[in-house]
Coordinates of C-alpha atoms in Angstrom, one line a residue:
Chain A
M166 CA 152.5 73.4 125.2
S167 CA 149.3 71.7 126.0
A168 CA 146.6 73.3 128.2
A169 CA 146.5 72.5 131.9
L170 CA 142.9 71.4 131.5
E171 CA 141.1 70.8 128.3
I172 CA 137.5 69.7 128.2
S173 CA 135.8 68.9 124.9
G174 CA 132.2 67.9 124.3
L175 CA 131.6 66.9 127.9
S176 CA 128.1 65.7 128.8
V177 CA 127.2 64.4 132.2
R178 CA 124.1 62.5 133.1
Y179 CA 122.6 61.7 136.5
G180 CA 120.1 58.9 135.8
R181 CA 117.9 60.0 133.0
S182 CA 118.5 63.7 133.2
T183 CA 121.4 65.3 131.4
V184 CA 123.0 68.0 133.6
V185 CA 125.9 69.0 131.5
R186 CA 125.6 69.2 127.7
E187 CA 128.4 69.3 125.2
V188 CA 130.6 71.7 127.2
S189 CA 134.0 72.6 125.9
F190 CA 136.7 74.9 127.3
S191 CA 140.3 74.9 127.9
V192 CA 142.4 76.5 130.7
A193 CA 146.0 77.4 130.0
E194 CA 148.8 76.6 132.5
G195 CA 148.9 79.3 135.2
E196 CA 145.6 80.7 134.2
S197 CA 142.6 81.3 136.6
Y198 CA 139.3 80.3 135.0
A199 CA 135.9 80.7 136.4
L200 CA 132.7 78.7 135.7
V201 CA 129.7 80.8 136.7
G202 CA 126.0 80.1 136.7
E203 CA 123.0 79.6 138.9
S204 CA 122.2 76.5 140.9
G205 CA 121.5 73.6 138.6
S206 CA 123.6 75.1 135.8
G207 CA 126.0 72.2 136.0
K208 CA 129.0 74.2 137.1
S209 CA 129.9 72.0 140.1
T210 CA 129.1 68.9 138.1
I211 CA 131.9 69.7 135.6
L212 CA 134.4 69.8 138.5
R213 CA 133.0 66.5 139.8
A214 CA 133.5 65.0 136.3
V215 CA 137.1 66.1 136.3
V216 CA 137.9 64.4 139.6
G217 CA 136.0 61.3 138.6
M218 CA 133.1 61.7 140.9
A219 CA 130.5 61.7 138.1
R220 CA 130.2 58.4 136.4
D221 CA 128.0 58.7 133.4
I222 CA 130.0 61.0 131.2
S223 CA 130.9 61.4 127.6
G224 CA 133.4 63.6 125.9
T225 CA 137.0 64.0 126.8
I226 CA 138.9 65.6 129.7
R227 CA 142.6 66.2 129.2
L228 CA 145.0 67.1 131.9
S229 CA 148.2 68.6 130.5
G230 CA 147.5 66.8 127.3
E231 CA 146.7 63.4 128.8
A232 CA 143.2 62.0 128.5
L233 CA 141.6 61.1 131.8
E234 CA 139.7 57.8 131.9
G235 CA 138.5 55.4 134.6
P236 CA 139.2 55.8 138.3
R237 CA 141.6 58.6 139.1
G238 CA 144.9 57.2 140.5
R239 CA 147.6 58.5 142.7
G240 CA 149.3 60.4 139.8
F241 CA 146.1 62.4 139.4
A242 CA 146.0 63.3 143.1
R243 CA 149.4 64.7 142.8
H244 CA 148.5 66.8 139.9
C245 CA 145.0 68.0 140.7
Q246 CA 143.2 68.7 143.9
M247 CA 139.8 70.1 144.9
V248 CA 138.6 72.5 147.6
F249 CA 135.0 72.3 148.5
Q250 CA 132.5 74.9 149.6
D251 CA 132.0 74.0 153.2
P252 CA 135.1 73.1 155.0
Y253 CA 133.1 71.8 158.0
A254 CA 131.7 69.1 155.7
S255 CA 134.9 68.4 153.9
L256 CA 137.2 68.0 156.8
H257 CA 137.0 64.8 159.0
P258 CA 135.5 65.9 162.3
R259 CA 137.6 63.6 164.4
R260 CA 141.0 64.3 162.8
T261 CA 143.2 67.1 163.9
V262 CA 144.7 69.6 161.5
D263 CA 148.0 67.6 161.7
A264 CA 146.3 64.3 160.8
A265 CA 144.3 65.9 157.9
L266 CA 147.4 67.5 156.4
S267 CA 149.7 64.4 156.9
E268 CA 147.3 61.9 155.4
P269 CA 148.1 62.7 151.7
L270 CA 151.8 62.3 152.5
V271 CA 151.3 59.0 154.3
I272 CA 149.2 57.6 151.4
H273 CA 151.8 58.6 148.9
G274 CA 154.6 57.4 151.0
I275 CA 156.3 60.7 151.1
G276 CA 159.0 61.4 153.7
T277 CA 159.8 60.1 157.1
R278 CA 157.6 61.0 160.1
A279 CA 159.9 64.0 160.9
D280 CA 159.8 65.2 157.3
R281 CA 156.1 65.1 157.2
A282 CA 155.9 67.1 160.4
D283 CA 158.1 69.7 158.9
R284 CA 155.9 69.9 155.8
V285 CA 152.7 70.2 157.8
I286 CA 154.2 73.1 159.7
E287 CA 155.5 74.7 156.5
M288 CA 152.2 74.4 154.8
M289 CA 150.3 75.8 157.8
R290 CA 152.6 78.8 157.6
A291 CA 152.0 79.2 153.9
V292 CA 148.2 79.4 154.4
G293 CA 148.5 81.7 157.3
L294 CA 147.6 79.3 160.1
D295 CA 149.4 79.7 163.4
E296 CA 151.3 76.6 164.6
R297 CA 149.2 76.4 167.7
F298 CA 146.3 75.1 165.6
R299 CA 148.2 72.0 164.6
F300 CA 146.5 69.7 167.0
R301 CA 143.0 71.2 166.9
F302 CA 139.9 69.6 165.5
P303 CA 137.7 71.3 162.9
H304 CA 135.1 72.3 165.5
Q305 CA 137.7 74.2 167.5
M306 CA 138.4 76.6 164.6
S307 CA 136.5 79.4 162.9
G308 CA 135.1 79.0 159.3
G309 CA 138.0 81.0 157.8
Q310 CA 140.5 78.9 159.7
R311 CA 138.8 75.7 158.5
Q312 CA 138.9 76.8 154.9
R313 CA 142.6 77.5 155.3
V314 CA 143.1 73.9 156.5
A315 CA 141.1 72.6 153.5
I316 CA 143.3 74.7 151.1
A317 CA 146.5 73.5 152.9
R318 CA 145.3 69.9 152.6
A319 CA 144.7 70.3 148.9
L320 CA 148.2 71.7 148.5
M321 CA 150.1 69.1 150.5
L322 CA 151.0 67.0 147.4
D323 CA 152.1 70.1 145.5
P324 CA 149.5 69.9 142.7
K325 CA 149.5 72.1 139.6
L326 CA 145.8 72.4 139.2
L327 CA 143.4 73.4 141.9
L328 CA 139.6 73.0 141.5
L329 CA 137.8 75.5 143.8
D330 CA 134.1 74.9 144.3
E331 CA 132.6 78.0 145.8
P332 CA 135.5 78.3 148.3
T333 CA 134.2 81.4 150.0
S334 CA 130.4 81.2 149.8
A335 CA 130.0 79.5 153.2
L336 CA 132.1 82.3 154.9
D337 CA 131.3 85.7 156.2
V338 CA 132.0 88.6 153.9
S339 CA 134.6 89.9 156.4
V340 CA 136.5 86.6 156.2
Q341 CA 136.0 86.1 152.5
A342 CA 138.6 88.8 151.6
E343 CA 141.2 86.9 153.6
I344 CA 140.7 83.7 151.8
L345 CA 140.5 85.3 148.4
N346 CA 143.7 87.1 149.1
L347 CA 145.3 83.9 150.2
L348 CA 144.2 82.1 147.0
V349 CA 145.6 85.0 144.9
R350 CA 148.9 84.9 146.8
L351 CA 149.3 81.1 146.6
R352 CA 148.7 81.1 142.9
E353 CA 151.4 83.6 142.4
E354 CA 153.9 81.8 144.7
R355 CA 153.3 78.3 143.4
G356 CA 152.4 79.0 139.8
L357 CA 149.0 77.2 140.2
T358 CA 146.2 76.9 137.7
Y359 CA 142.7 77.6 139.1
V360 CA 139.3 76.5 138.0
L361 CA 136.9 78.3 140.2
V362 CA 133.2 77.6 140.4
T363 CA 131.1 80.4 141.8
H364 CA 127.8 82.3 141.5
A365 CA 129.5 85.6 142.7
L366 CA 130.6 87.6 139.7
P367 CA 132.6 90.2 141.7
V368 CA 134.8 87.3 143.0
V369 CA 135.5 86.3 139.4
G370 CA 136.5 89.9 138.6
F371 CA 138.9 89.8 141.5
M372 CA 140.7 86.6 141.0
C373 CA 140.1 85.2 137.5
D374 CA 141.5 85.9 134.0
R375 CA 138.6 84.4 132.0
L376 CA 135.2 82.9 132.7
G377 CA 132.6 80.7 131.2
V378 CA 128.9 81.3 131.8
L379 CA 126.7 78.2 132.1
R380 CA 123.0 77.9 131.8
K381 CA 121.1 74.6 132.2
G382 CA 124.2 72.6 131.5
R383 CA 125.3 74.5 128.4
M384 CA 128.1 77.0 128.1
V385 CA 126.5 80.1 126.7
E386 CA 129.4 82.5 126.6
E387 CA 133.1 82.7 127.4
A388 CA 134.6 86.1 128.3
E389 CA 137.7 87.8 129.5
A390 CA 137.7 89.3 133.0
G391 CA 137.9 92.7 131.5
Q392 CA 134.6 92.2 129.7
L393 CA 133.1 91.1 133.0
R394 CA 134.3 94.3 134.8
E395 CA 132.6 96.4 132.2
G396 CA 129.6 94.2 131.8
R397 CA 130.2 93.6 128.1
F398 CA 128.6 90.3 127.4
S399 CA 127.0 89.3 124.1
D400 CA 124.7 86.5 125.3
P401 CA 121.4 87.8 126.8
Y402 CA 121.5 85.4 129.7
A403 CA 125.1 86.4 130.6
Q404 CA 123.9 90.1 130.5
E405 CA 121.0 89.2 132.8
L406 CA 123.2 87.4 135.2
Y407 CA 125.5 90.5 135.3
R408 CA 122.6 92.8 135.9
F409 CA 121.2 90.7 138.7
S410 CA 124.6 90.5 140.4
L411 CA 124.8 94.3 140.4
G412 CA 121.3 94.4 141.8
A413 CA 122.0 92.2 144.7
G414 CA 125.3 93.7 145.6
E415 CA 125.6 97.3 144.5
R416 CA 122.7 98.5 142.4
Q417 CA 123.4 102.2 142.5
G418 CA 120.9 104.9 142.4
Q419 CA 118.4 103.3 140.0
A420 CA 114.8 102.4 140.8
G421 CA 113.4 101.2 144.1
Chain B
M238 CA 105.8 112.3 170.8
T239 CA 103.9 109.2 169.9
E240 CA 105.3 105.9 171.0
P241 CA 107.1 103.9 168.3
L242 CA 105.6 100.7 167.1
L243 CA 108.4 98.6 168.5
S244 CA 110.8 99.7 171.2
V245 CA 113.7 97.7 172.4
K246 CA 115.9 98.9 175.2
N247 CA 119.1 97.3 176.5
L248 CA 118.3 93.8 175.2
R249 CA 120.7 91.1 176.5
V250 CA 120.9 87.4 175.8
E251 CA 123.3 85.1 177.5
F252 CA 124.1 81.4 177.3
P253 CA 125.6 79.3 180.1
G254 CA 129.2 78.3 179.2
P255 CA 131.8 76.1 180.8
R256 CA 133.4 79.2 182.2
G257 CA 130.3 81.0 183.3
P258 CA 127.6 82.7 181.3
V259 CA 128.6 84.1 177.9
E260 CA 126.7 87.2 176.8
V261 CA 126.0 87.1 173.0
V262 CA 123.7 90.1 172.7
R263 CA 125.0 92.9 174.8
G264 CA 122.7 95.8 175.3
V265 CA 120.9 96.3 172.0
S266 CA 118.5 99.2 171.8
F267 CA 116.4 100.5 168.9
D268 CA 113.0 101.9 168.0
L269 CA 111.1 100.8 164.9
G270 CA 108.2 102.6 163.3
R271 CA 106.5 101.8 160.0
E272 CA 109.8 101.8 158.4
R273 CA 112.5 99.5 157.1
L274 CA 115.4 98.8 159.4
G275 CA 118.4 96.7 158.5
I276 CA 120.6 94.7 160.9
V277 CA 124.0 93.7 159.5
G278 CA 126.7 91.7 161.1
E279 CA 128.9 88.6 160.6
S280 CA 127.9 85.2 162.0
G281 CA 128.0 85.3 165.8
S282 CA 127.3 89.0 165.9
G283 CA 124.0 88.4 167.6
K284 CA 121.8 89.7 164.8
S285 CA 119.5 86.6 164.5
L286 CA 119.3 86.2 168.3
T287 CA 118.2 89.8 168.6
A288 CA 115.4 89.1 166.1
R289 CA 114.4 85.9 167.9
A290 CA 114.4 87.7 171.3
L291 CA 111.8 90.1 169.9
L292 CA 109.4 87.2 169.4
R293 CA 110.5 85.6 172.7
L294 CA 111.7 82.6 170.7
I295 CA 114.8 81.9 172.7
P296 CA 114.3 78.9 175.0
P297 CA 116.2 78.2 178.2
P298 CA 119.0 77.7 179.2
A299 CA 119.6 81.0 177.4
R300 CA 118.6 84.0 179.5
V301 CA 117.1 87.1 178.0
R302 CA 116.9 90.3 179.8
Q303 CA 115.8 93.8 178.8
E304 CA 114.9 97.2 180.2
A305 CA 112.0 97.5 177.8
L306 CA 110.5 95.4 175.0
R307 CA 107.3 97.2 174.0
F308 CA 105.2 96.7 170.9
D309 CA 102.1 98.7 170.1
G310 CA 101.6 99.8 173.7
M311 CA 102.1 96.3 175.1
D312 CA 104.9 95.0 177.2
L313 CA 106.1 91.9 175.3
A314 CA 108.4 90.9 178.1
A315 CA 105.5 90.6 180.6
M316 CA 103.2 88.6 178.4
S317 CA 102.2 85.1 179.1
E318 CA 103.0 82.4 176.5
R319 CA 99.4 82.4 175.5
Q320 CA 99.2 86.1 174.9
M321 CA 102.5 85.9 173.0
R322 CA 101.0 83.4 170.6
R323 CA 98.5 86.1 169.6
V324 CA 101.4 88.4 168.7
R325 CA 103.6 85.9 166.8
G326 CA 102.6 85.5 163.3
A327 CA 99.5 87.7 163.6
R328 CA 101.2 91.0 164.6
I329 CA 104.9 90.3 164.1
S330 CA 105.9 87.5 161.7
M331 CA 109.2 86.2 160.5
V332 CA 110.7 84.8 157.3
M333 CA 113.8 82.7 157.7
Q334 CA 116.7 81.8 155.5
D335 CA 115.8 78.6 153.8
P336 CA 112.2 77.7 152.8
K337 CA 113.3 74.0 152.7
F338 CA 113.5 74.0 156.5
S339 CA 110.7 76.4 157.4
L340 CA 107.9 74.9 155.3
N341 CA 106.2 71.7 156.5
P342 CA 107.3 69.0 154.1
V343 CA 104.2 66.9 154.4
M344 CA 101.5 69.6 154.0
T345 CA 100.5 71.1 150.7
I346 CA 101.3 74.7 150.2
G347 CA 97.7 75.7 150.0
S348 CA 96.8 74.1 153.3
Q349 CA 99.9 75.6 155.1
I350 CA 98.9 79.1 154.0
A351 CA 95.3 78.4 155.0
E352 CA 96.4 77.2 158.4
A353 CA 98.1 80.6 159.0
L354 CA 94.7 82.2 158.4
R355 CA 92.7 79.7 160.4
V356 CA 94.9 80.0 163.4
H357 CA 95.0 83.8 163.5
G358 CA 92.0 85.0 161.5
T359 CA 88.3 85.0 161.9
L360 CA 87.6 84.6 158.2
P361 CA 84.7 82.3 157.3
R362 CA 85.8 79.0 155.9
G363 CA 84.3 79.6 152.5
Q364 CA 86.5 82.6 152.0
I365 CA 89.8 81.1 153.1
R366 CA 90.5 79.5 149.7
A367 CA 89.8 82.7 147.8
R368 CA 92.0 84.6 150.2
V369 CA 94.9 82.1 149.8
I370 CA 94.6 82.4 146.0
E371 CA 94.6 86.1 146.2
M372 CA 97.7 86.1 148.4
L373 CA 99.6 83.8 146.1
T374 CA 98.8 86.0 143.2
Q375 CA 100.1 89.0 145.2
V376 CA 103.5 87.3 145.7
R377 CA 103.5 86.8 141.9
I378 CA 102.8 83.1 141.7
H379 CA 101.1 82.8 138.3
D380 CA 99.2 79.6 138.7
P381 CA 98.1 79.8 142.3
E382 CA 95.5 77.0 142.1
H383 CA 98.1 74.6 140.8
V384 CA 100.7 75.7 143.3
M385 CA 98.3 75.3 146.2
G386 CA 98.2 71.5 145.6
L387 CA 102.0 71.1 145.5
Y388 CA 104.3 70.0 148.3
P389 CA 107.3 72.1 149.3
H390 CA 109.8 69.8 147.6
E391 CA 108.0 70.3 144.3
V392 CA 108.8 74.0 144.1
S393 CA 112.0 75.9 143.6
G394 CA 113.8 77.8 146.3
G395 CA 112.6 81.2 145.0
M396 CA 109.0 80.0 144.8
G397 CA 109.3 78.4 148.3
Q398 CA 110.4 81.7 149.7
R399 CA 107.5 83.5 148.0
V400 CA 105.2 81.0 149.6
M401 CA 106.8 81.7 152.9
I402 CA 106.2 85.4 152.4
A403 CA 102.6 84.8 151.4
M404 CA 102.1 82.8 154.6
M405 CA 103.7 85.4 156.8
L406 CA 101.8 88.3 155.3
I407 CA 98.4 86.7 155.1
P408 CA 97.4 87.5 158.7
E409 CA 98.4 91.1 157.9
P410 CA 101.0 91.7 160.6
D411 CA 102.4 95.0 161.6
I412 CA 106.0 94.0 161.5
L413 CA 107.8 91.5 159.2
I414 CA 111.2 90.2 160.4
A415 CA 113.2 88.7 157.5
D416 CA 116.3 86.9 158.6
E417 CA 118.6 86.4 155.6
P418 CA 115.6 85.8 153.4
T419 CA 117.6 85.4 150.2
S420 CA 121.0 83.9 151.1
A421 CA 119.9 80.4 150.1
L422 CA 118.7 81.7 146.7
D423 CA 120.3 82.4 143.3
V424 CA 121.2 86.0 142.5
S425 CA 118.5 86.3 139.8
V426 CA 115.9 85.2 142.3
Q427 CA 117.3 87.2 145.3
A428 CA 116.3 90.5 143.7
Q429 CA 112.8 89.3 142.9
V430 CA 112.2 88.2 146.5
L431 CA 113.6 91.4 148.0
D432 CA 111.6 93.5 145.5
L433 CA 108.5 91.6 146.5
I434 CA 109.1 92.1 150.2
E435 CA 109.7 95.8 149.5
T436 CA 106.4 96.1 147.6
M437 CA 104.4 94.2 150.2
I438 CA 105.8 96.3 153.0
A439 CA 105.0 99.5 151.2
R440 CA 101.5 98.4 150.3
N441 CA 100.5 97.2 153.8
G442 CA 102.3 100.1 155.6
M443 CA 104.3 97.7 157.7
G444 CA 107.6 97.8 159.6
L445 CA 110.4 95.7 158.3
I446 CA 113.5 94.3 160.0
L447 CA 115.8 92.9 157.4
I448 CA 118.8 90.9 158.7
S449 CA 121.7 90.0 156.6
H450 CA 125.5 89.8 156.5
D451 CA 125.5 91.8 153.2
L452 CA 125.7 95.5 154.1
K453 CA 125.2 96.8 150.6
L454 CA 122.1 94.7 150.0
V455 CA 120.6 95.8 153.3
A456 CA 121.3 99.4 152.6
R457 CA 119.5 99.1 149.3
Y458 CA 116.3 97.8 150.8
C459 CA 116.2 99.7 154.1
D460 CA 115.9 103.2 155.4
R461 CA 118.3 102.7 158.4
V462 CA 121.0 100.2 159.1
L463 CA 122.3 99.0 162.4
V464 CA 125.7 97.4 162.3
M465 CA 126.3 94.7 164.9
Y466 CA 129.6 93.3 166.1
R467 CA 130.0 90.9 169.0
G468 CA 126.6 91.4 170.3
E469 CA 126.6 95.2 170.2
V470 CA 125.3 97.8 167.8
V471 CA 128.6 99.5 166.8
E472 CA 127.0 101.9 164.4
A473 CA 123.7 103.2 163.2
L474 CA 123.6 104.6 159.7
E475 CA 121.2 106.2 157.2
A476 CA 121.0 103.7 154.3
G477 CA 121.9 106.3 151.8
R478 CA 125.0 107.4 153.6
L479 CA 127.1 104.3 153.9
D480 CA 130.1 106.4 152.9
A481 CA 129.7 108.3 156.1
A482 CA 130.4 105.2 158.2
A483 CA 132.8 106.1 160.9
H484 CA 133.3 102.8 162.8
P485 CA 136.4 100.9 161.7
Y486 CA 134.4 97.7 161.5
T487 CA 131.8 99.1 159.1
R488 CA 134.4 100.7 157.0
G489 CA 136.4 97.5 156.8
L490 CA 133.3 95.6 155.9
L491 CA 132.6 98.0 153.0
E492 CA 136.2 97.9 151.7
S493 CA 136.8 94.1 152.0
V494 CA 134.0 93.1 149.5
P495 CA 135.2 92.6 145.9
R496 CA 133.4 94.9 143.5
M497 CA 132.2 94.1 140.0
N498 CA 134.8 96.4 138.4
E499 CA 137.5 95.1 140.7
T500 CA 141.0 96.3 139.9
R501 CA 142.6 95.9 143.4
R502 CA 145.3 93.2 143.4
L503 CA 144.6 92.4 147.1
L504 CA 141.6 93.2 149.1
P505 CA 141.9 95.1 152.3
V506 CA 141.4 92.7 155.2
L507 CA 139.3 93.6 158.1
D508 CA 141.6 95.0 160.7
R509 CA 140.3 94.0 164.1
A510 CA 143.0 96.0 166.0
W511 CA 140.4 98.3 167.5
D512 CA 138.7 95.3 169.0
T513 CA 140.8 95.2 172.2
E514 CA 139.0 92.1 173.6
G515 CA 140.4 90.3 170.6
R516 CA 139.1 87.4 168.6
G517 CA 140.8 85.2 166.1
T518 CA 139.5 84.5 162.6

């Protein structure tokens, strides 16, 4: 069986600067894979390259064995969707939840009006949104609710692969847990494959099987989640990142 | 007993709303000496407004009321705007979240820091440059003369924040308020910036108010922590004794954060059942 996502020798340039250099990794079907690194490491750019938002690329990107080239078509949208960091920016401010969730179905000509309404309600339930939010606008909801809408929108076409770009870093810690739990549950229920981009290593330990550490556009190490939990990295930069993450969150007892 | 450096009693901030005034800070009281105090809460808990109210930086139509707001023997609430300007920056200064928005984009870093000195200080002109260089060195900028000539967009977020700290500390204030000073920064830089604040506070014998949504981070850098929820302080804790937290909100906050060696299949979600006034998330 071919991998859900296979990237080999991917380089991405923005103008004259190369932001991703020769990155290769593959994500098995049903797996949850994390790309971690600091800002400027190229982690988000890799996701943008997958969905066709980065133009100047070389290398190959295969989705379930099929090489992706040129503009992404409708088939791609049904197979792969992306959730962005800030739902306030990624949801249309003047569209209700109902409109945002129905739109993918309308574009793909799925179902009658009544079918679509049923699917919207069903999906809202699946992401834990009460039906009374159906005709609200983004500004009438909290950050956590908006991110639920963004996740629901991504799932409307029943994709297999979900690209998650820092899905909880714009949220309060108290709300983060709800969204992380939701993502874990949805993956189980729907057999989804995740590629998660984040700078928060504890989040990776919670919801991913494997991770790739990026630095200045290069993949410096790939590791199992177990290695991450114990801090067993072989690359010095990966070790450093691990130590810093402990320092910011829960450096215990030592120094200072 | 001597009077604390800063004393806040029953601070209230309200905004006019379509259905009458909404109170967003609801009776906050605390004393601050030359120590490090953390204020933790989620967005909307009133932590940043509390900090701004201390500097009287909340413009109308918001209304700020308090029983007492005293700093170093002075009544801040009764001061004129002119007197207040001599406190802001010079005696109590503030570092905000994102250096991109708090630095002046069309002024070089050197002249911005020098401005802080010129406005508040009495230092002769000739010595200003030397003092700026000294300050930049203190915040661990290795090539201060070069950095002085740069504009804010030419430096990284971490360096921008160090410049902010330099600017805020150069008039030698008594209290530094840091409002989410590192949430716009990468983890590797966060620790550096917080360590720097810690060192500078200790060296100058200042008071610190560190505001964040990250309870563990605040506990690491402070002596005491106030936990705010919906405009009220629901719990005050010794930083070393987070495990002694009794309020369900604080406990939920501690539990709901994923840990590095995470093995839980699902995270406990903050149960707001105790919050009888209710609020959806």
